[in-house]
Coordinates of C-alpha atoms and ligand atoms in Angstrom, one line a residue:
M1 CA 18.1 -16.5 16.5
A2 CA 16.0 -15.3 13.5
Q3 CA 18.1 -13.8 10.7
V4 CA 17.8 -10.1 10.3
A5 CA 19.5 -8.6 7.3
N6 CA 19.8 -4.8 7.6
E7 CA 21.9 -4.4 4.5
L8 CA 19.7 -2.8 1.8
R9 CA 18.7 -5.3 -0.8
R10 CA 18.7 -4.0 -4.4
V11 CA 18.2 -5.4 -7.9
L12 CA 17.8 -2.6 -10.4
D13 CA 21.0 -0.7 -9.6
E14 CA 23.0 -4.0 -9.5
E15 CA 21.7 -4.8 -13.0
R16 CA 20.9 -8.3 -11.9
E17 CA 17.9 -10.4 -12.8
V18 CA 15.4 -12.0 -10.5
E19 CA 15.2 -15.7 -10.9
G20 CA 12.0 -17.0 -12.4
L21 CA 10.8 -13.6 -13.8
G22 CA 10.3 -13.6 -17.6
E23 CA 9.4 -10.7 -19.9
A24 CA 5.7 -11.2 -19.4
D25 CA 6.1 -11.0 -15.6
L26 CA 8.3 -7.9 -15.8
L27 CA 5.8 -6.1 -18.0
S28 CA 2.9 -7.2 -15.8
L29 CA 4.7 -5.5 -12.9
Y30 CA 5.2 -2.4 -15.0
R31 CA 1.4 -2.3 -15.9
S32 CA 0.6 -2.5 -12.2
M33 CA 2.9 0.3 -11.3
V34 CA 1.5 2.5 -14.1
L35 CA -2.0 1.7 -13.0
L36 CA -1.2 2.8 -9.4
R37 CA 0.7 5.9 -10.5
T38 CA -2.2 6.9 -12.8
Y39 CA -4.7 6.3 -10.0
D40 CA -2.7 8.5 -7.7
E41 CA -2.0 11.4 -10.1
R42 CA -5.6 11.5 -11.3
S43 CA -6.8 11.5 -7.7
V44 CA -4.9 14.6 -6.8
V45 CA -6.5 16.3 -9.8
Y46 CA -10.0 15.0 -8.8
H47 CA -9.4 16.3 -5.3
R48 CA -8.5 19.8 -6.6
Q49 CA -11.6 19.7 -8.8
G50 CA -13.7 18.9 -5.7
R51 CA -14.7 15.5 -7.1
I52 CA -13.2 13.4 -4.2
G53 CA -12.5 14.4 -0.6
T54 CA -9.1 14.5 1.2
Y55 CA -6.8 12.0 -0.4
A56 CA -3.6 10.3 0.9
I57 CA -1.1 10.5 -1.9
F58 CA 1.1 7.5 -2.5
W59 CA 3.2 8.8 -5.3
N60 CA 6.6 6.9 -5.3
H61 CA 5.2 4.1 -3.1
E62 CA 4.1 2.1 -6.2
A63 CA 7.2 -0.1 -6.3
M64 CA 6.5 -1.2 -2.7
Q65 CA 2.9 -1.9 -3.5
A66 CA 3.1 -3.6 -6.9
G67 CA 6.3 -5.5 -6.1
S68 CA 4.9 -7.1 -3.0
V69 CA 1.4 -7.9 -4.4
H70 CA 3.0 -9.6 -7.4
A71 CA 4.7 -12.0 -5.0
L72 CA 1.4 -13.2 -3.6
A73 CA -1.0 -15.8 -4.8
E74 CA -4.7 -15.1 -5.2
Q75 CA -5.6 -16.9 -2.0
D76 CA -3.3 -14.6 0.1
W77 CA -4.9 -11.7 1.9
I78 CA -4.0 -8.1 1.7
F79 CA -4.5 -5.6 4.7
P80 CA -4.0 -2.1 3.3
S81 CA -3.6 1.2 5.3
Y82 CA -4.9 4.4 3.8
R83 CA -1.5 4.7 2.0
E84 CA -2.4 1.6 -0.1
S85 CA -6.0 2.6 -0.7
A86 CA -5.8 1.6 -4.4
I87 CA -3.9 -1.6 -4.0
G88 CA -7.1 -3.6 -4.5
L89 CA -7.0 -2.5 -8.2
L90 CA -4.3 -5.1 -8.6
R91 CA -6.8 -7.7 -7.4
G92 CA -9.6 -6.5 -9.7
I93 CA -11.4 -4.0 -7.4
P94 CA -12.9 -1.4 -9.8
A95 CA -11.4 2.1 -9.7
A96 CA -14.9 3.4 -9.2
T97 CA -15.2 1.5 -5.9
V98 CA -12.0 3.1 -4.5
L99 CA -13.0 6.5 -5.8
H100 CA -16.3 6.0 -4.0
W101 CA -14.4 5.4 -0.8
W102 CA -12.6 8.7 -1.1
R103 CA -15.9 10.3 -1.9
G104 CA -17.3 9.0 1.4
H105 CA -19.9 7.0 -0.4
P106 CA -21.0 3.6 1.0
A107 CA -20.5 2.0 -2.5
G108 CA -16.8 2.4 -1.6
W109 CA -17.0 -0.6 0.7
W110 CA -16.5 -4.0 -0.7
N111 CA -16.8 -7.5 0.7
P112 CA -13.2 -8.4 1.7
A113 CA -13.8 -12.1 0.9
D114 CA -14.6 -11.2 -2.7
Y115 CA -11.0 -10.1 -3.4
N116 CA -9.1 -11.2 -0.3
V117 CA -8.5 -7.5 0.3
A118 CA -9.4 -6.2 3.8
S119 CA -11.0 -2.7 4.3
I120 CA -8.7 0.3 4.0
C121 CA -7.5 1.0 7.6
V122 CA -7.2 4.6 8.7
P123 CA -6.4 4.2 12.4
I124 CA -2.6 3.6 12.6
A125 CA -1.6 -0.1 13.0
T126 CA -5.0 -1.4 14.2
H127 CA -5.1 -3.7 11.3
V128 CA -1.9 -5.5 12.2
P129 CA -3.6 -7.7 14.8
H130 CA -6.4 -8.3 12.4
A131 CA -4.0 -9.5 9.8
A132 CA -2.1 -11.6 12.4
G133 CA -5.4 -13.2 13.4
L134 CA -6.5 -14.0 9.9
A135 CA -3.1 -15.5 9.1
W136 CA -3.2 -17.6 12.3
G137 CA -6.7 -18.7 11.3
K138 CA -5.5 -19.8 7.9
K139 CA -2.8 -21.9 9.6
L140 CA -5.3 -23.4 12.1
K141 CA -7.5 -24.4 9.2
G142 CA -4.6 -25.9 7.3
E143 CA -5.2 -23.6 4.3
D144 CA -2.3 -22.8 2.1
A145 CA -2.7 -19.0 2.4
C146 CA -0.8 -16.2 4.0
A147 CA -1.5 -12.5 4.7
I148 CA 0.4 -9.3 4.1
V149 CA -0.1 -6.1 6.2
Y150 CA 1.1 -2.7 5.2
F151 CA 1.9 0.0 7.7
G152 CA 4.2 3.0 8.0
D153 CA 7.3 3.9 10.0
G154 CA 5.1 5.8 12.4
A155 CA 2.9 2.7 13.0
T156 CA 5.9 0.9 14.6
S157 CA 5.4 3.2 17.6
E158 CA 1.8 2.0 18.2
G159 CA 0.8 -0.7 20.6
A160 CA -1.3 -2.5 18.0
F161 CA 1.8 -3.0 15.9
H162 CA 3.6 -4.6 18.8
E163 CA 0.6 -6.8 19.7
G164 CA 0.1 -8.0 16.2
A165 CA 3.8 -8.6 15.5
N166 CA 4.3 -10.5 18.7
L167 CA 1.1 -12.6 18.3
A168 CA 2.1 -13.5 14.7
A169 CA 5.6 -14.6 15.9
V170 CA 4.3 -16.6 18.9
M171 CA 1.7 -18.4 16.8
Q172 CA 4.1 -18.7 13.8
A173 CA 1.3 -17.2 11.7
P174 CA 2.0 -17.0 8.0
L175 CA 2.1 -13.2 7.9
I176 CA 4.3 -10.6 6.1
L177 CA 4.6 -7.4 8.1
F178 CA 5.4 -4.9 5.4
C179 CA 6.7 -1.5 6.7
T180 CA 6.7 1.3 4.2
N181 CA 9.4 3.4 5.8
N182 CA 8.9 6.7 4.0
Q183 CA 10.7 8.4 6.9
W184 CA 7.8 10.7 7.9
A185 CA 4.7 10.3 10.0
I186 CA 2.9 13.5 8.8
S187 CA 5.4 16.0 10.2
T188 CA 7.2 13.7 12.6
P189 CA 10.6 12.5 11.1
L190 CA 11.9 9.0 11.7
S191 CA 14.6 10.3 14.0
A192 CA 11.8 11.4 16.4
Q193 CA 10.0 8.1 16.0
T194 CA 12.6 5.7 17.2
R195 CA 16.1 5.3 18.5
A196 CA 16.5 2.0 16.6
E197 CA 19.2 2.3 13.9
A198 CA 16.9 0.6 11.4
L199 CA 13.3 -0.4 11.8
V200 CA 14.1 -3.9 10.6
D201 CA 16.0 -4.4 13.8
K202 CA 12.7 -4.6 15.6
A203 CA 12.2 -8.0 14.1
V204 CA 14.9 -9.4 16.5
G205 CA 12.8 -8.6 19.5
Y206 CA 9.9 -10.6 18.1
G207 CA 12.1 -13.5 17.1
M208 CA 11.2 -13.3 13.4
P209 CA 13.4 -12.9 10.3
G210 CA 13.7 -9.4 9.0
V211 CA 14.9 -8.0 5.6
R212 CA 15.5 -4.5 4.5
V213 CA 14.9 -3.5 0.9
D214 CA 15.2 -0.4 -1.3
G215 CA 11.5 0.6 -1.5
G216 CA 12.1 2.3 -4.8
D217 CA 13.3 -0.9 -6.4
V218 CA 10.2 -2.9 -7.5
L219 CA 12.3 -6.1 -8.2
A220 CA 14.0 -6.0 -4.8
V221 CA 10.6 -5.6 -3.2
F222 CA 9.3 -8.5 -5.2
E223 CA 12.2 -10.8 -4.5
A224 CA 12.2 -10.1 -0.7
T225 CA 8.4 -10.6 -0.5
R226 CA 8.5 -13.8 -2.5
E227 CA 11.0 -15.2 0.0
A228 CA 8.9 -14.1 2.9
V229 CA 5.8 -15.7 1.3
E230 CA 7.7 -19.0 0.7
S231 CA 8.8 -19.0 4.3
A232 CA 5.3 -18.4 5.5
R233 CA 3.8 -21.1 3.3
S234 CA 6.4 -23.6 4.5
G235 CA 5.7 -23.1 8.2
G236 CA 8.4 -20.5 8.8
G237 CA 6.0 -18.0 10.4
P238 CA 6.1 -14.2 9.9
T239 CA 8.7 -12.0 8.3
F240 CA 9.2 -8.3 8.8
I241 CA 10.1 -6.4 5.7
E242 CA 11.3 -2.8 6.0
A243 CA 11.1 -1.0 2.6
L244 CA 13.1 2.1 2.7
S245 CA 11.8 5.1 0.9
Y246 CA 11.4 8.8 1.3
R247 CA 8.0 10.6 1.1
A248 CA 8.2 12.7 -2.0
A249 CA 4.6 14.1 -1.9
P250 CA 2.6 15.8 0.9
H251 CA 1.2 13.4 3.5
A252 CA -2.2 14.0 2.1
T253 CA -4.0 16.7 0.1
A254 CA -4.7 18.6 3.4
D255 CA -1.0 18.9 4.2
D256 CA 1.7 21.5 3.2
P257 CA 5.1 19.8 3.9
R258 CA 7.1 22.9 3.0
A259 CA 6.9 23.8 6.7
Y260 CA 8.9 20.8 7.8
I261 CA 10.4 18.7 5.0
D262 CA 13.8 18.8 3.5
L263 CA 13.0 20.1 0.0
E264 CA 16.3 19.2 -1.5
R265 CA 15.9 15.6 -0.4
V266 CA 12.4 15.6 -1.9
E267 CA 13.8 16.8 -5.2
Q268 CA 16.5 14.0 -5.2
E269 CA 13.8 11.5 -4.5
K270 CA 11.6 12.8 -7.3
E271 CA 14.5 12.5 -9.8
N272 CA 15.0 8.9 -8.8
E273 CA 11.3 8.0 -8.4
C274 CA 10.4 4.3 -8.7
L275 CA 8.4 4.2 -11.9
G276 CA 11.1 6.1 -13.9
R277 CA 13.7 3.8 -12.4
Y278 CA 11.9 0.7 -13.6
E279 CA 11.2 2.2 -17.0
R280 CA 14.9 2.8 -17.5
Y281 CA 15.7 -0.8 -16.5
L282 CA 13.1 -2.2 -18.9
R283 CA 14.3 0.0 -21.7
R284 CA 17.9 -1.1 -21.1
L285 CA 16.7 -4.7 -21.5
G286 CA 14.9 -3.8 -24.7
M287 CA 11.5 -4.7 -23.3
L288 CA 9.9 -1.3 -23.3
G289 CA 9.7 1.3 -26.1
D290 CA 7.8 4.5 -26.6
E291 CA 4.8 2.8 -28.2
L292 CA 4.2 0.2 -25.6
E293 CA 4.7 2.8 -22.8
A294 CA 2.1 5.0 -24.4
E295 CA -0.3 2.1 -24.8
I296 CA 0.0 1.0 -21.2
K297 CA -0.3 4.6 -19.9
N298 CA -3.3 5.3 -22.1
E299 CA -5.1 2.1 -20.9
A300 CA -4.6 3.2 -17.3
A301 CA -5.8 6.7 -18.0
E302 CA -8.9 5.4 -19.7
L303 CA -9.7 3.1 -16.8
M304 CA -9.5 6.2 -14.5
R305 CA -11.8 8.2 -16.8
E306 CA -14.3 5.4 -16.7
G307 CA -13.9 5.0 -13.0
I308 CA -14.6 8.6 -12.1
A309 CA -17.5 8.8 -14.5
A310 CA -19.0 5.7 -12.9
A311 CA -18.4 7.0 -9.4
E312 CA -20.1 10.3 -10.2
A313 CA -23.1 8.6 -11.8
E314 CA -23.9 6.8 -8.6
P315 CA -26.9 8.3 -6.8
D316 CA -26.3 9.9 -3.4
P317 CA -26.7 7.4 -0.6
D318 CA -29.8 7.4 1.6
P319 CA -28.8 9.3 4.8
E320 CA -30.8 6.6 6.8
L321 CA -28.0 4.3 5.9
L322 CA -25.9 6.0 8.6
F323 CA -28.1 4.3 11.2
D324 CA -28.6 0.9 9.6
N325 CA -27.0 -1.8 11.6
A326 CA -26.2 0.7 14.3
Y327 CA -29.1 0.6 16.7
V328 CA -31.8 -1.9 17.4
L329 CA -33.6 0.9 19.3
P330 CA -32.4 4.3 18.2
P331 CA -31.9 6.7 21.2
P332 CA -34.6 9.4 21.7
N333 CA -32.6 12.2 20.1
L334 CA -32.5 10.2 16.9
R335 CA -36.0 8.8 17.0
E336 CA -37.5 11.9 15.6
G337 CA -37.8 11.5 11.8
W338 CA -36.5 7.9 12.2
N339 CA -38.2 5.5 9.7
G340 CA -36.0 2.5 10.4
Ligands
TPP1 C1 -4.4 5.6 16.0 C2 -4.2 6.8 15.2 N1 -3.5 7.8 15.7 C3 -3.2 8.9 15.0 C4 -3.7 9.0 13.7 C5 -3.4 10.3 12.9 N2 -2.5 10.0 11.8 C6 -2.9 9.9 10.5 S1 -1.6 9.5 9.5 C7 -0.5 9.5 10.8 C8 1.0 9.3 10.5 C9 1.3 7.9 10.2 O1 2.6 7.8 9.7 P1 3.2 6.4 9.2 O2 2.8 5.3 10.0 O3 4.6 6.6 9.0 O4 2.4 6.2 7.8 P2 2.5 7.1 6.5 O5 1.4 8.2 6.6 O6 3.8 7.8 6.4 O7 2.2 6.2 5.3 C10 -1.1 9.8 12.0 C11 -0.4 10.0 13.3 C12 -4.4 8.0 13.2 N3 -4.9 7.9 11.9 N4 -4.7 6.8 13.9
MG2 MG1 5.6 7.2 7.2

């Protein structure tokens, strides 16, 4: 039977080191987390200023995103949900492109093959079968690449999740199913989502290994994902990773969680948020000081200033674009004024 470890894996609190990670790698992980945090915090401000539309906040999810991406190689594919909208920044997608996406501008679409990053998926779990299919395809072609797909706790109740997970296991596709268990699906708590004791237990039913990590611990996430990637590359098929977290921000800018969330629990989570935890770890190791921290944070802030300026400088899209590639023959109600 596939091994499922439902004991929570940790690194930071155990004060241990992850094999093979030197100072440059640890700081590179830090830069990625700061970039994501800055993207997220600026986006909430841009939303309030009316410069982007509704935005899905990922504050305190940065460890899950950066830790897992750093365990991948360039040829590996990333399938993000809306919660990982800015994960492509770690693969070189410009901030302006992602900001365009949240501005509803077509310049927010990129060619997935340019970055090995699929489109941001808003329907819950529908990208899981896409990722399973791509990973299976890589295996059939004999390519040395795997895929990772991100989805939430709520997504595990969707048919598409089941279909994708089962297909990946049956075909032994090199896929990492990365569940960001933030314990909420908008206002639905995990307890109303499943009777399973832990989401990682679902892996047993698909016959794939499962591992449960502290989602606020970037090094535990990195280590668990690296093992899953190694297993995928060596023909071991898919792995299910449950990263345990707690949503410390509203679901999105359109949500007011005070009506349903446990505010005390949110405060606890904020105090132990993932970036601060990692900063304290790096400081204890003597790798991070005030000057370097300020330099890295300023760099990220500058990137966002440039990104929003570039996004706002882009001319409005031609409304005709809505119909491009949609109809060979537009229906009569659209023909009036149609120039295509
Ligand atoms: C197929 C589908 N059904 C419903 C929705 C509406 N919806 C948007 S976010 C969300 C909650 C998803 O929760 P979870 O999977 O835990 O992800 P999280 O938002 O916590 O990252 C729902 C139901 C949707 N986007 N797609
Ligand atoms: Mg959730």
